[in-house]
PDB file of C-alpha atoms in Angstrom:
ATOM      1  CA  MET Y  10      -6.265  27.523  43.810  1.00  0.00           C
ATOM      2  CA  THR Y  11      -6.016  23.941  42.497  1.00  0.00           C
ATOM      3  CA  PHE Y  12      -8.385  21.839  40.423  1.00  0.00           C
ATOM      4  CA  ALA Y  13      -9.202  18.156  40.748  1.00  0.00           C
ATOM      5  CA  MET Y  14      -8.251  16.718  37.372  1.00  0.00           C
ATOM      6  CA  ASP Y  15     -10.250  13.485  37.710  1.00  0.00           C
ATOM      7  CA  ASN Y  16     -13.049  14.741  35.446  1.00  0.00           C
ATOM      8  CA  TYR Y  17     -10.721  15.985  32.697  1.00  0.00           C
ATOM      9  CA  VAL Y  18      -9.581  13.792  29.802  1.00  0.00           C
ATOM     10  CA  ASP Y  19      -6.570  14.792  27.702  1.00  0.00           C
ATOM     11  CA  VAL Y  20      -6.804  15.239  23.943  1.00  0.00           C
ATOM     12  CA  ALA Y  21      -4.730  12.151  23.132  1.00  0.00           C
ATOM     13  CA  THR Y  22      -7.126   9.947  25.096  1.00  0.00           C
ATOM     14  CA  ARG Y  23     -10.169  11.593  23.508  1.00  0.00           C
ATOM     15  CA  LEU Y  24      -8.679  10.943  20.062  1.00  0.00           C
ATOM     16  CA  GLN Y  25      -8.064   7.301  20.839  1.00  0.00           C
ATOM     17  CA  MET Y  26     -11.641   6.923  22.092  1.00  0.00           C
ATOM     18  CA  ALA Y  27     -13.030   8.654  19.004  1.00  0.00           C
ATOM     19  CA  PHE Y  28     -11.031   6.549  16.525  1.00  0.00           C
ATOM     20  CA  LYS Y  29     -12.073   3.391  18.353  1.00  0.00           C
ATOM     21  CA  ARG Y  30     -15.711   4.351  17.879  1.00  0.00           C
ATOM     22  CA  TRP Y  31     -15.317   5.763  14.330  1.00  0.00           C
ATOM     23  CA  PRO Y  32     -12.280   4.157  12.629  1.00  0.00           C
ATOM     24  CA  GLU Y  33     -12.799   6.294   9.499  1.00  0.00           C
ATOM     25  CA  LEU Y  34     -12.909   9.554  11.455  1.00  0.00           C
ATOM     26  CA  ARG Y  35     -11.035  12.393   9.758  1.00  0.00           C
ATOM     27  CA  ILE Y  36      -9.934  15.775  11.117  1.00  0.00           C
ATOM     28  CA  GLN Y  37      -9.231  18.876   9.055  1.00  0.00           C
ATOM     29  CA  GLU Y  38      -7.744  22.167  10.212  1.00  0.00           C
ATOM     30  CA  THR Y  39     -10.246  24.379   8.410  1.00  0.00           C
ATOM     31  CA  GLY Y  40      -9.357  27.836   9.690  1.00  0.00           C
ATOM     32  CA  ARG Y  41      -6.695  29.895  11.425  1.00  0.00           C
ATOM     33  CA  GLU Y  42      -6.440  33.615  12.015  1.00  0.00           C
ATOM     34  CA  VAL Y  43      -4.832  36.082  14.387  1.00  0.00           C
ATOM     35  CA  ILE Y  44      -7.391  38.326  16.060  1.00  0.00           C
ATOM     36  CA  GLU Y  45      -6.823  41.472  18.102  1.00  0.00           C
ATOM     37  CA  MET Y  46      -9.005  42.248  21.095  1.00  0.00           C
ATOM     38  CA  PRO Y  47     -10.059  45.779  22.178  1.00  0.00           C
ATOM     39  CA  ASP Y  48      -7.325  45.770  24.828  1.00  0.00           C
ATOM     40  CA  LYS Y  49      -4.769  45.092  22.046  1.00  0.00           C
ATOM     41  CA  SER Y  50      -4.104  41.527  23.218  1.00  0.00           C
ATOM     42  CA  CYS Y  51      -3.881  39.012  20.385  1.00  0.00           C
ATOM     43  CA  PHE Y  52      -5.076  35.444  19.978  1.00  0.00           C
ATOM     44  CA  ILE Y  53      -4.761  32.706  17.380  1.00  0.00           C
ATOM     45  CA  ARG Y  54      -8.245  31.501  16.548  1.00  0.00           C
ATOM     46  CA  ALA Y  55      -8.211  27.955  15.192  1.00  0.00           C
ATOM     47  CA  THR Y  56     -11.096  26.005  13.680  1.00  0.00           C
ATOM     48  CA  VAL Y  57     -11.274  22.272  13.010  1.00  0.00           C
ATOM     49  CA  THR Y  58     -13.866  20.103  11.286  1.00  0.00           C
ATOM     50  CA  ILE Y  59     -14.362  16.433  12.136  1.00  0.00           C
ATOM     51  CA  TRP Y  60     -16.096  13.903   9.897  1.00  0.00           C
ATOM     52  CA  ARG Y  61     -17.024  10.680  11.695  1.00  0.00           C
ATOM     53  CA  THR Y  62     -17.447   8.786   8.426  1.00  0.00           C
ATOM     54  CA  PRO Y  63     -16.760   9.598   4.762  1.00  0.00           C
ATOM     55  CA  ASP Y  64     -20.460  10.300   4.218  1.00  0.00           C
ATOM     56  CA  ASP Y  65     -20.993  12.301   7.427  1.00  0.00           C
ATOM     57  CA  LEU Y  66     -23.583  14.915   6.455  1.00  0.00           C
ATOM     58  CA  ILE Y  67     -23.263  16.907   9.683  1.00  0.00           C
ATOM     59  CA  PRO Y  68     -19.569  17.161  10.590  1.00  0.00           C
ATOM     60  CA  VAL Y  69     -18.588  18.693  13.910  1.00  0.00           C
ATOM     61  CA  ILE Y  70     -16.961  22.137  13.820  1.00  0.00           C
ATOM     62  CA  ALA Y  71     -15.152  23.696  16.780  1.00  0.00           C
ATOM     63  CA  THR Y  72     -13.173  26.874  17.372  1.00  0.00           C
ATOM     64  CA  CYS Y  73     -10.598  27.713  20.059  1.00  0.00           C
ATOM     65  CA  CYS Y  74      -8.341  30.648  20.835  1.00  0.00           C
ATOM     66  CA  GLU Y  75      -4.753  30.655  22.108  1.00  0.00           C
ATOM     67  CA  PRO Y  76      -2.928  33.765  23.416  1.00  0.00           C
ATOM     68  CA  TYR Y  77      -0.397  35.081  20.910  1.00  0.00           C
ATOM     69  CA  PRO Y  78       2.444  35.270  21.583  1.00  0.00           C
ATOM     70  CA  GLY Y  79       2.448  32.462  24.138  1.00  0.00           C
ATOM     71  CA  ARG Y  80       2.913  33.601  27.706  1.00  0.00           C
ATOM     72  CA  THR Y  81       5.123  30.751  28.933  1.00  0.00           C
ATOM     73  CA  PRO Y  82       8.350  29.226  27.554  1.00  0.00           C
ATOM     74  CA  TYR Y  83       6.333  26.156  26.614  1.00  0.00           C
ATOM     75  CA  THR Y  84       3.601  27.888  24.631  1.00  0.00           C
ATOM     76  CA  LYS Y  85       5.673  30.559  22.874  1.00  0.00           C
ATOM     77  CA  LEU Y  86       6.422  29.516  19.279  1.00  0.00           C
ATOM     78  CA  SER Y  87       3.890  26.678  19.623  1.00  0.00           C
ATOM     79  CA  GLU Y  88       0.742  28.797  19.765  1.00  0.00           C
ATOM     80  CA  ASN Y  89      -0.626  27.392  16.500  1.00  0.00           C
ATOM     81  CA  GLU Y  90      -0.148  23.773  17.553  1.00  0.00           C
ATOM     82  CA  ASN Y  91      -1.631  24.406  21.009  1.00  0.00           C
ATOM     83  CA  ALA Y  92      -4.691  26.113  19.522  1.00  0.00           C
ATOM     84  CA  PHE Y  93      -5.437  23.250  17.132  1.00  0.00           C
ATOM     85  CA  THR Y  94      -4.808  20.580  19.773  1.00  0.00           C
ATOM     86  CA  HIS Y  95      -7.248  22.249  22.182  1.00  0.00           C
ATOM     87  CA  CYS Y  96      -9.708  22.726  19.333  1.00  0.00           C
ATOM     88  CA  ILE Y  97      -9.605  19.033  18.420  1.00  0.00           C
ATOM     89  CA  GLY Y  98     -10.219  18.088  22.052  1.00  0.00           C
ATOM     90  CA  ARG Y  99     -13.215  20.399  22.202  1.00  0.00           C
ATOM     91  CA  ALA Y 100     -14.636  19.118  18.896  1.00  0.00           C
ATOM     92  CA  ILE Y 101     -14.369  15.520  20.069  1.00  0.00           C
ATOM     93  CA  ALA Y 102     -16.122  16.488  23.304  1.00  0.00           C
ATOM     94  CA  TYR Y 103     -18.992  17.816  21.160  1.00  0.00           C
ATOM     95  CA  LEU Y 104     -19.271  14.238  19.866  1.00  0.00           C
ATOM     96  CA  GLY Y 105     -19.804  13.081  23.447  1.00  0.00           C
ATOM     97  CA  ILE Y 106     -16.352  11.544  23.752  1.00  0.00           C
ATOM     98  CA  GLY Y 107     -14.414  11.992  26.994  1.00  0.00           C
ATOM     99  CA  ALA Y 108     -16.255  15.106  28.132  1.00  0.00           C
ATOM    100  CA  ASN Y 109     -17.342  13.685  31.513  1.00  0.00           C
ATOM    101  CA  LYS Y 110     -18.411  16.677  33.615  1.00  0.00           C
ATOM    102  CA  SER Y 111     -16.328  19.216  31.709  1.00  0.00           C
ATOM    103  CA  LEU Y 112     -16.113  20.255  28.071  1.00  0.00           C
ATOM    104  CA  ALA Y 113     -12.536  21.464  28.548  1.00  0.00           C
ATOM    105  CA  SER Y 114      -9.787  18.914  28.113  1.00  0.00           C
ATOM    106  CA  ARG Y 115      -7.065  18.191  30.624  1.00  0.00           C
ATOM    107  CA  ASP Y 116      -4.631  19.847  28.210  1.00  0.00           C
ATOM    108  CA  GLU Y 117      -6.651  23.082  28.215  1.00  0.00           C
ATOM    109  CA  ILE Y 118      -6.898  23.182  31.999  1.00  0.00           C
ATOM    110  CA  GLU Y 119      -3.176  22.549  32.430  1.00  0.00           C
ATOM    111  CA  THR Y 120      -2.351  25.220  29.852  1.00  0.00           C
ATOM    112  CA  ALA Y 121      -4.605  27.712  31.603  1.00  0.00           C
ATOM    113  CA  GLN Y 122      -2.971  26.893  34.933  1.00  0.00           C
ATOM    114  CA  ALA Y 123       0.470  27.354  33.389  1.00  0.00           C
ATOM    115  CA  ARG Y 124      -0.470  30.880  32.320  1.00  0.00           C
ATOM    116  CA  GLN Y 125      -1.115  31.894  35.905  1.00  0.00           C
ATOM    117  CA  PRO Y 126       1.788  33.493  37.776  1.00  0.00           C
ATOM    118  CA  THR Y 127       3.160  31.346  40.558  1.00  0.00           C
ATOM    119  CA  ARG Y 128       5.867  31.702  43.163  1.00  0.00           C
ATOM    120  CA  LEU Y 129       5.565  28.172  44.492  1.00  0.00           C
ATOM    121  CA  ALA Y 130       6.826  26.127  41.605  1.00  0.00           C
ATOM    122  CA  GLU Y 131       8.268  26.430  38.140  1.00  0.00           C
ATOM    123  CA  VAL Y 132       6.041  25.826  35.152  1.00  0.00           C
ATOM    124  CA  VAL Y 133       6.749  22.407  33.651  1.00  0.00           C
ATOM    125  CA  PRO Y 134       6.204  21.257  30.046  1.00  0.00           C
ATOM    126  CA  LEU Y 135       2.627  20.117  29.499  1.00  0.00           C
ATOM    127  CA  ARG Y 136       3.363  17.473  26.890  1.00  0.00           C
ATOM    128  CA  ASN Y 137       6.096  16.480  24.463  1.00  0.00           C
ATOM    129  CA  ASP Y 138       3.916  14.946  21.773  1.00  0.00           C
ATOM    130  CA  ILE Y 139       1.623  17.742  20.700  1.00  0.00           C
ATOM    131  CA  GLU Y 140       2.228  17.008  17.017  1.00  0.00           C
ATOM    132  CA  GLN Y 141       1.515  13.269  17.336  1.00  0.00           C
ATOM    133  CA  PRO Y 142      -0.842  12.665  20.265  1.00  0.00           C
ATOM    134  CA  PHE Y 143      -0.908   8.896  19.748  1.00  0.00           C
ATOM    135  CA  GLU Y 144       2.838   8.546  20.287  1.00  0.00           C
ATOM    136  CA  SER Y 145       3.541   7.770  23.925  1.00  0.00           C
ATOM    137  CA  ASP Y 146       7.040   6.321  23.724  1.00  0.00           C
ATOM    138  CA  GLY Y 147       8.812   9.437  22.445  1.00  0.00           C
ATOM    139  CA  ALA Y 148       9.503   7.707  19.114  1.00  0.00           C
ATOM    140  CA  SER Y 149       7.398   9.928  16.873  1.00  0.00           C
ATOM    141  CA  PRO Y 150       9.021  10.330  13.442  1.00  0.00           C
ATOM    142  CA  TYR Y 151       7.422  13.730  12.954  1.00  0.00           C
ATOM    143  CA  ALA Y 152       8.823  17.180  13.653  1.00  0.00           C
ATOM    144  CA  ASN Y 153       8.395  18.509  17.181  1.00  0.00           C
ATOM    145  CA  PRO Y 154       6.975  21.934  18.121  1.00  0.00           C
ATOM    146  CA  LYS Y 155      10.422  23.447  18.678  1.00  0.00           C
ATOM    147  CA  GLN Y 156      11.532  22.510  15.160  1.00  0.00           C
ATOM    148  CA  LEU Y 157       8.327  23.872  13.633  1.00  0.00           C
ATOM    149  CA  GLY Y 158       8.686  27.045  15.671  1.00  0.00           C
ATOM    150  CA  LEU Y 159      12.221  27.543  14.351  1.00  0.00           C
ATOM    151  CA  ILE Y 160      10.967  27.128  10.777  1.00  0.00           C
ATOM    152  CA  ARG Y 161       8.373  29.861  11.377  1.00  0.00           C
ATOM    153  CA  VAL Y 162      11.018  32.184  12.815  1.00  0.00           C
ATOM    154  CA  LEU Y 163      13.448  31.628   9.929  1.00  0.00           C
ATOM    155  CA  ALA Y 164      10.702  31.962   7.311  1.00  0.00           C
ATOM    156  CA  GLY Y 165       9.464  35.147   8.988  1.00  0.00           C
ATOM    157  CA  LYS Y 166      12.932  36.693   8.843  1.00  0.00           C
ATOM    158  CA  GLN Y 167      12.974  36.109   5.096  1.00  0.00           C
ATOM    159  CA  GLY Y 168       9.445  37.406   4.603  1.00  0.00           C
ATOM    160  CA  LEU Y 169       8.118  34.111   3.235  1.00  0.00           C
ATOM    161  CA  SER Y 170       4.355  33.803   3.068  1.00  0.00           C
ATOM    162  CA  ASN Y 171       2.629  30.592   4.115  1.00  0.00           C
ATOM    163  CA  ASP Y 172       2.264  29.482   0.473  1.00  0.00           C
ATOM    164  CA  GLN Y 173       5.887  30.348  -0.262  1.00  0.00           C
ATOM    165  CA  LEU Y 174       7.010  28.325   2.735  1.00  0.00           C
ATOM    166  CA  LYS Y 175       4.978  25.331   1.555  1.00  0.00           C
ATOM    167  CA  GLU Y 176       6.640  25.586  -1.853  1.00  0.00           C
ATOM    168  CA  PHE Y 177      10.067  25.947  -0.215  1.00  0.00           C
ATOM    169  CA  CYS Y 178       9.493  22.824   1.910  1.00  0.00           C
ATOM    170  CA  THR Y 179       8.216  20.898  -1.116  1.00  0.00           C
ATOM    171  CA  ASN Y 180      11.353  21.762  -3.108  1.00  0.00           C
ATOM    172  CA  VAL Y 181      13.694  20.856  -0.246  1.00  0.00           C
ATOM    173  CA  VAL Y 182      12.197  17.468   0.670  1.00  0.00           C
ATOM    174  CA  GLY Y 183      11.199  16.477  -2.870  1.00  0.00           C
ATOM    175  CA  ARG Y 184       7.543  15.726  -2.204  1.00  0.00           C
ATOM    176  CA  PRO Y 185       4.364  17.828  -1.902  1.00  0.00           C
ATOM    177  CA  ILE Y 186       4.069  19.441   1.533  1.00  0.00           C
ATOM    178  CA  LEU Y 187       0.696  20.999   2.393  1.00  0.00           C
ATOM    179  CA  SER Y 188       1.217  21.285   6.157  1.00  0.00           C
ATOM    180  CA  SER Y 189       4.278  21.551   8.381  1.00  0.00           C
ATOM    181  CA  LYS Y 190       2.849  18.651  10.389  1.00  0.00           C
ATOM    182  CA  GLU Y 191       3.638  16.360   7.443  1.00  0.00           C
ATOM    183  CA  LEU Y 192       7.385  16.903   7.867  1.00  0.00           C
ATOM    184  CA  THR Y 193       9.422  14.175   9.509  1.00  0.00           C
ATOM    185  CA  LYS Y 194      12.258  15.049  11.881  1.00  0.00           C
ATOM    186  CA  SER Y 195      14.875  14.437   9.197  1.00  0.00           C
ATOM    187  CA  GLU Y 196      12.923  16.465   6.641  1.00  0.00           C
ATOM    188  CA  VAL Y 197      12.413  19.393   8.978  1.00  0.00           C
ATOM    189  CA  SER Y 198      16.157  19.425   9.711  1.00  0.00           C
ATOM    190  CA  LYS Y 199      16.809  19.722   5.968  1.00  0.00           C
ATOM    191  CA  VAL Y 200      14.318  22.585   5.701  1.00  0.00           C
ATOM    192  CA  ILE Y 201      15.888  24.412   8.651  1.00  0.00           C
ATOM    193  CA  ASP Y 202      19.382  24.038   7.155  1.00  0.00           C
ATOM    194  CA  ALA Y 203      18.129  25.247   3.769  1.00  0.00           C
ATOM    195  CA  LEU Y 204      16.415  28.278   5.337  1.00  0.00           C
ATOM    196  CA  LYS Y 205      19.613  29.158   7.203  1.00  0.00           C
ATOM    197  CA  LEU Y 206      21.668  28.898   4.006  1.00  0.00           C
ATOM    198  CA  SER Y 207      19.235  31.169   2.130  1.00  0.00           C
ATOM    199  CA  GLU Y 208      19.290  33.873   4.801  1.00  0.00           C
ATOM    200  CA  PRO Y 209      20.456  37.227   3.403  1.00  0.00           C
ATOM    201  CA  GLU Y 210      23.913  38.204   4.610  1.00  0.00           C
TER     202      GLU Y 210
END
């Protein structure tokens, strides 16, 4: 079964439309947790809050879930990023931006389609700029999902908590790091090398 994608707007486009309307708009990742369903399947539940203006008294809050671990080569190790990206798209739709006839974004529909087994064609990457949706020329200075996924794997092997990893990154790059999304490509390479060097023999 195929879907006509004409009524679906991707998250990057929704973001551009939202910032054009509210230049001071700010987005915060306000919650993340792994939940287990009765059938033992797991999901990452992500929550974002969007303030249209600094004095927005009624910010928009949205929650989305992403299967964990990811079920395709393109979602595995990027479950967190996918969940927040879909969540941002949904939150912006609540603001009446880019929803058209569907609340779901084009990204969500394509991800859902990619989860379905198929014998007709191989699954292709959905997008290469999940960390920086405004970058369209491939020149984003920030770390890509594969690099961030490798950091999580290396940190997990060493038993580092989220706070410990933040402190580790801060020490390596020499500036406060509160989110992995703040790391540039060169910085994330330094963190990966440092994590590899600190691995127990």
